[in-house]
XYZ file of C-alpha atoms in Angstrom:
414
model
C 85.430 148.585 117.009
C 88.031 146.624 115.074
C 87.111 143.036 114.350
C 89.331 140.299 115.765
C 89.826 138.902 112.237
C 89.879 142.240 110.392
C 92.778 141.341 108.109
C 90.848 138.429 106.571
C 87.760 140.429 105.587
C 87.472 140.936 101.838
C 87.283 144.471 100.547
C 84.680 143.414 97.973
C 81.979 141.170 99.454
C 78.827 139.476 98.217
C 75.921 141.858 98.777
C 73.035 140.752 96.526
C 72.278 137.127 97.422
C 68.627 137.520 98.453
C 67.409 137.068 94.883
C 69.044 133.647 94.705
C 67.568 132.765 98.084
C 64.003 133.460 96.914
C 64.368 132.084 93.382
C 61.755 129.353 92.907
C 64.168 127.341 90.727
C 66.709 127.270 93.551
C 64.004 126.213 95.998
C 62.979 123.400 93.620
C 66.593 122.217 93.299
C 67.028 122.347 97.080
C 63.844 120.332 97.615
C 65.079 117.602 95.247
C 68.302 117.273 97.264
C 66.374 117.130 100.554
C 64.051 114.479 99.133
C 67.001 112.407 97.877
C 68.518 112.399 101.389
C 65.239 111.106 102.894
C 65.335 111.496 106.679
C 62.634 111.837 109.322
C 60.421 114.794 110.151
C 61.081 117.553 112.654
C 58.999 118.776 115.588
C 55.994 119.549 113.349
C 55.683 115.884 112.352
C 55.707 116.649 108.615
C 57.478 113.928 106.604
C 59.177 114.003 103.213
C 56.174 112.232 101.710
C 53.741 114.659 103.319
C 55.609 117.703 102.005
C 55.858 116.172 98.531
C 52.072 115.722 98.369
C 51.709 119.527 98.550
C 55.107 120.547 97.211
C 53.976 123.551 95.130
C 52.042 124.971 98.062
C 54.927 124.394 100.496
C 57.596 125.964 98.276
C 55.352 128.935 97.504
C 54.806 129.506 101.222
C 58.560 129.347 101.916
C 59.206 131.837 99.105
C 56.525 134.233 100.360
C 57.834 134.188 103.938
C 61.420 134.713 102.771
C 60.351 137.615 100.575
C 58.474 139.238 103.457
C 61.419 138.568 105.836
C 59.048 136.670 108.122
C 60.555 133.196 107.796
C 61.451 131.838 111.219
C 63.072 128.402 111.650
C 61.505 126.033 114.153
C 63.523 124.383 116.949
C 65.245 121.142 115.966
C 64.092 117.796 117.326
C 66.659 116.184 119.634
C 67.466 112.532 118.957
C 70.401 110.375 120.040
C 72.372 107.781 118.123
C 74.907 105.354 119.655
C 78.629 106.022 119.248
C 81.198 103.211 118.818
C 82.469 103.761 122.384
C 78.992 103.190 123.846
C 78.122 106.858 124.454
C 75.261 108.739 122.777
C 75.712 111.350 120.046
C 73.056 114.120 120.069
C 71.536 115.068 116.726
C 69.183 117.929 115.875
C 66.592 117.137 113.192
C 65.158 120.259 111.475
C 61.703 120.334 109.904
C 61.413 119.562 106.189
C 60.800 123.252 105.347
C 63.847 124.286 107.361
C 65.944 121.683 105.562
C 64.872 123.133 102.193
C 65.862 126.656 103.266
C 69.152 125.415 104.727
C 69.886 123.612 101.459
C 69.317 126.835 99.482
C 71.665 128.693 101.835
C 74.259 125.947 101.466
C 74.007 126.015 97.649
C 74.520 129.806 97.687
C 77.331 130.027 100.262
C 79.363 126.919 99.446
C 80.892 128.169 96.150
C 81.731 131.494 97.822
C 83.679 129.923 100.688
C 85.236 127.124 98.635
C 87.477 129.835 97.198
C 89.172 130.380 100.573
C 89.146 126.815 101.957
C 92.661 125.351 102.071
C 93.896 122.158 100.448
C 94.511 120.521 103.815
C 90.768 120.443 104.584
C 89.013 117.289 103.362
C 85.804 116.838 105.353
C 82.339 117.675 103.941
C 83.718 119.082 100.685
C 82.792 118.247 97.104
C 85.708 116.635 95.293
C 87.504 115.821 98.554
C 87.353 112.463 100.280
C 89.052 110.285 102.865
C 91.149 108.444 100.267
C 92.715 111.697 99.085
C 93.511 112.537 102.693
C 95.179 109.158 103.250
C 97.224 109.563 100.071
C 98.517 112.832 101.522
C 99.376 111.039 104.760
C 101.507 108.547 102.832
C 103.096 111.351 100.821
C 104.029 113.408 103.892
C 105.462 110.362 105.656
C 107.528 109.624 102.557
C 108.946 113.144 102.677
C 110.312 112.629 106.183
C 107.502 114.035 108.353
C 107.575 111.153 110.835
C 106.569 113.028 113.992
C 102.838 113.617 114.132
C 100.333 115.395 116.337
C 97.055 113.459 116.272
C 94.265 115.581 117.784
C 90.501 115.837 118.020
C 88.517 118.962 118.948
C 86.404 118.254 122.029
C 82.657 118.649 121.507
C 83.146 120.846 118.461
C 79.530 121.066 117.253
C 78.342 121.838 120.797
C 80.795 124.704 121.397
C 80.783 126.789 118.217
C 80.634 130.449 119.265
C 77.817 132.186 117.370
C 79.435 135.639 117.315
C 82.702 134.253 115.943
C 80.772 132.145 113.448
C 78.877 135.141 112.094
C 82.019 137.261 111.895
C 83.727 134.536 109.865
C 80.758 134.448 107.481
C 80.922 138.258 107.174
C 84.442 137.921 105.782
C 82.816 137.141 102.419
C 79.091 137.958 102.744
C 77.416 141.297 103.420
C 73.788 140.530 102.490
C 71.800 141.348 105.635
C 68.870 139.075 104.766
C 71.128 136.043 104.359
C 73.105 136.857 107.510
C 69.934 137.291 109.598
C 68.510 134.003 108.364
C 71.764 132.176 109.074
C 71.916 133.575 112.597
C 68.273 132.557 113.151
C 69.180 128.950 112.310
C 72.066 129.047 114.785
C 69.786 130.289 117.581
C 66.615 128.330 116.736
C 66.808 126.138 119.866
C 66.155 122.466 120.591
C 63.050 120.512 121.593
C 63.997 117.601 123.884
C 61.228 115.482 125.451
C 58.724 118.288 124.953
C 60.904 120.944 126.620
C 62.418 123.878 124.728
C 66.135 124.568 125.208
C 67.750 127.760 123.905
C 71.005 127.380 121.959
C 73.492 130.016 123.089
C 76.347 128.198 121.360
C 76.912 125.309 118.981
C 75.378 124.193 115.712
C 73.231 121.039 115.710
C 74.595 117.930 114.039
C 71.948 116.778 111.609
C 71.313 120.136 109.960
C 71.919 120.456 106.218
C 74.115 123.526 106.592
C 76.056 122.413 109.697
C 78.961 120.758 107.781
C 79.534 123.929 105.730
C 79.442 126.087 108.864
C 81.951 123.730 110.511
C 84.383 124.198 107.625
C 83.913 127.986 107.663
C 84.638 128.028 111.390
C 87.692 125.753 111.257
C 89.083 127.330 108.096
C 90.418 130.051 110.392
C 92.360 127.385 112.307
C 93.707 125.961 109.028
C 95.070 129.295 107.793
C 96.483 130.319 111.188
C 98.398 127.043 111.481
C 99.660 127.579 107.921
C 100.846 131.074 108.844
C 102.751 129.563 111.767
C 104.529 127.267 109.285
C 102.923 123.910 110.159
C 101.721 121.197 107.777
C 98.115 120.446 108.732
C 95.695 117.813 107.409
C 92.137 118.127 108.726
C 88.984 116.086 108.241
C 86.081 117.822 110.028
C 87.140 118.197 113.686
C 89.898 115.546 113.518
C 93.355 116.627 112.332
C 97.010 115.648 111.973
C 100.036 117.975 112.113
C 103.166 116.647 110.375
C 106.573 117.510 111.826
C 110.189 116.390 111.498
C 111.164 116.329 115.180
C 109.542 115.789 118.546
C 110.329 119.358 119.614
C 108.592 120.703 116.527
C 105.574 118.474 117.252
C 105.353 119.723 120.844
C 105.524 123.335 119.628
C 102.831 122.584 117.031
C 100.529 121.142 119.680
C 101.011 124.213 121.900
C 100.302 126.503 118.951
C 97.155 124.572 118.023
C 95.853 124.749 121.599
C 96.551 128.501 121.743
C 94.814 129.298 118.440
C 91.792 127.122 119.213
C 91.463 128.422 122.760
C 92.145 132.136 122.291
C 90.693 132.745 118.834
C 87.934 130.123 118.403
C 87.010 129.288 122.045
C 87.529 125.565 121.496
C 89.640 122.915 123.208
C 91.286 119.600 122.362
C 90.167 116.254 123.716
C 92.887 115.006 126.123
C 91.810 111.409 125.522
C 92.208 111.635 121.732
C 95.256 113.906 121.464
C 98.819 112.582 121.350
C 102.258 112.951 119.773
C 103.859 109.896 118.152
C 106.592 108.817 115.754
C 105.259 106.977 112.680
C 108.561 105.090 112.350
C 107.770 102.815 115.284
C 104.164 103.515 116.255
C 100.854 103.188 114.472
C 98.619 106.188 113.981
C 94.872 106.092 113.396
C 93.045 108.445 111.055
C 89.679 108.091 109.275
C 89.431 104.435 110.247
C 92.892 103.527 108.917
C 95.905 102.373 110.906
C 99.066 103.748 109.338
C 102.788 103.816 109.880
C 105.680 104.846 107.673
C 105.307 101.974 105.202
C 101.964 100.321 105.936
C 98.267 101.104 105.950
C 95.486 98.849 107.206
C 91.972 99.026 108.720
C 91.897 99.949 112.393
C 90.650 97.551 115.063
C 87.538 99.703 115.557
C 86.769 99.521 111.832
C 87.183 95.738 111.821
C 84.947 95.419 114.887
C 82.248 97.535 113.211
C 82.455 95.325 110.114
C 82.111 92.156 112.164
C 79.170 93.558 114.124
C 77.387 94.415 110.874
C 77.971 90.913 109.502
C 76.834 89.365 112.798
C 73.572 91.299 112.592
C 73.067 90.140 109.009
C 73.804 86.473 109.811
C 72.017 86.188 113.152
C 70.488 82.760 113.599
C 66.885 83.721 114.397
C 65.633 84.929 111.011
C 63.377 83.166 108.472
C 65.689 83.475 105.465
C 67.752 81.008 103.495
C 71.510 81.354 102.957
C 71.100 83.014 99.537
C 68.915 85.771 101.033
C 71.359 86.278 103.902
C 74.249 86.654 101.442
C 72.277 89.199 99.403
C 71.684 91.130 102.626
C 75.342 91.301 103.719
C 76.895 91.847 100.273
C 76.236 95.641 100.356
C 78.038 95.805 103.724
C 81.018 93.926 102.299
C 81.138 96.087 99.164
C 80.924 99.353 101.090
C 83.569 98.355 103.623
C 85.841 96.814 100.983
C 85.697 99.811 98.659
C 86.475 102.207 101.489
C 89.419 100.200 102.821
C 90.538 98.858 99.440
C 93.122 101.642 99.375
C 95.683 100.100 101.700
C 99.032 98.334 101.521
C 98.226 95.309 103.696
C 96.084 92.487 102.256
C 96.164 90.081 105.214
C 93.194 91.660 107.078
C 91.062 91.207 103.957
C 92.017 87.543 103.669
C 91.247 86.875 107.336
C 87.927 88.733 107.191
C 86.923 86.823 104.035
C 87.512 83.554 105.896
C 85.594 84.800 108.923
C 82.643 85.945 106.771
C 82.455 82.616 104.929
C 82.524 80.814 108.278
C 79.584 82.926 109.493
C 77.563 82.051 106.389
C 78.406 78.338 106.715
C 77.444 78.371 110.384
C 74.115 79.959 109.488
C 73.497 77.242 106.900
C 74.643 74.493 109.276
C 71.713 74.948 111.635
C 69.410 73.760 108.837
C 71.595 70.895 107.632
C 74.132 68.419 108.902
C 77.119 70.002 110.693
C 79.371 68.473 108.041
C 78.509 71.340 105.689
C 80.534 73.722 107.843
C 83.714 72.307 106.368
C 82.397 72.280 102.804
C 81.946 75.101 100.310
C 78.254 75.844 99.938
C 76.722 76.427 96.487
C 75.408 79.791 97.702
C 78.956 80.992 98.474
C 79.571 81.818 94.836
C 77.256 84.825 95.358
C 79.236 86.083 98.363
C 81.371 89.141 97.589
C 85.052 88.792 98.468
C 86.888 91.643 100.182
C 90.145 90.686 98.445
C 88.479 91.233 95.056
C 87.627 94.812 96.078
C 91.186 95.920 96.781
C 92.190 98.977 94.758
C 94.881 98.164 92.195
C 96.378 101.434 90.976
C 97.808 101.656 87.438
C 101.531 102.356 87.397
C 103.984 103.780 84.902
C 107.199 101.972 84.015
C 109.606 103.195 81.320
C 106.916 105.567 80.090
C 104.308 102.797 79.627
C 101.259 102.196 81.764
C 101.306 98.786 83.420
C 98.810 97.051 85.677
C 99.520 95.087 88.818
C 98.638 91.416 88.440
C 98.483 88.693 91.066
C 101.480 87.669 93.175
C 102.851 91.258 93.140
C 104.007 91.121 89.515
C 103.623 93.722 86.779
C 102.227 92.897 83.356
C 102.460 94.905 80.134
C 99.144 96.159 78.762
C 98.207 94.341 75.539
C 97.356 96.680 72.684
């Protein structure tokens, strides 16, 4: 029977990958990555520390079972984490041994599929990040693509079709041992409150290999939209389509729904999908608010920042102001470095004032209320968001110049 994606299958595929899978050096490298990521144990209760205490024994056992084709992944442990909108996001936590094997598979398959991933895909890829994606957004808007389709795939990780997933992997890989092991991970099941649940579809969020599988699955959507002539920018299951007219945007949305529905058995979230004009309306992507000439943090991103600072400066904790500042500085640095690439500085100035006020209020409960209006000695240790803004070097008349304060340019002194 002819495959549904026959034309994309390579004539020459990767056949001999089992040797890399069972190579003890690759298992050692995979274990180091798993250990660096920390994380909790799976359903067997084994922790990172427990595995490390008998690492040689554990890796030798994994290698033996892989060689004998008797390795079987255990069901993942179901846990829930809160989402910004108040709902719960389900995660599946594999055992430590399963994470090591998944990491080896990822290290083997990732370079193979990176060759066919398109430039418009930015999520979960080495050398690609959110800042590069936002630079492309600004570039496309500058080229006149002002009509945008902003869409999100509904419940993507829960609705990945296993047969389609395996056929997409077979486009490049023909090693039966690797394919069988990958399919076993997809169908390993979930343990929730002591009850086993079979997984007929989906790939659990929390697995080491899940991000790579997501990109393999959605790479088909990327190339099909490109064949239809649309400019697509995707980060994981969230994407933008850039158009030059409303009619083109409506056609692009219909095409995206058809390809996702008919070829990948996925659907778009009605609540998170819309068409808008960036000339007079703000779009939101990767935590940024953007329009034709501006870029700033979104309201959700600002709220998350404030909630983190509130937790760090809550009144009922036995720490002085210096210790509190040391605790919130990493939050400020992380948030400031992520959103430092933007054109609007006012949100940073306002958030700096708000953060200083929180620290002064914390200090005020131990001193006279007059200190609220004064600069505290400890404030010199507080990181400023404004200082973290990204200042990009520019070229003027063939010479590199650096932006100084007050929006002026200064010549580099040699």
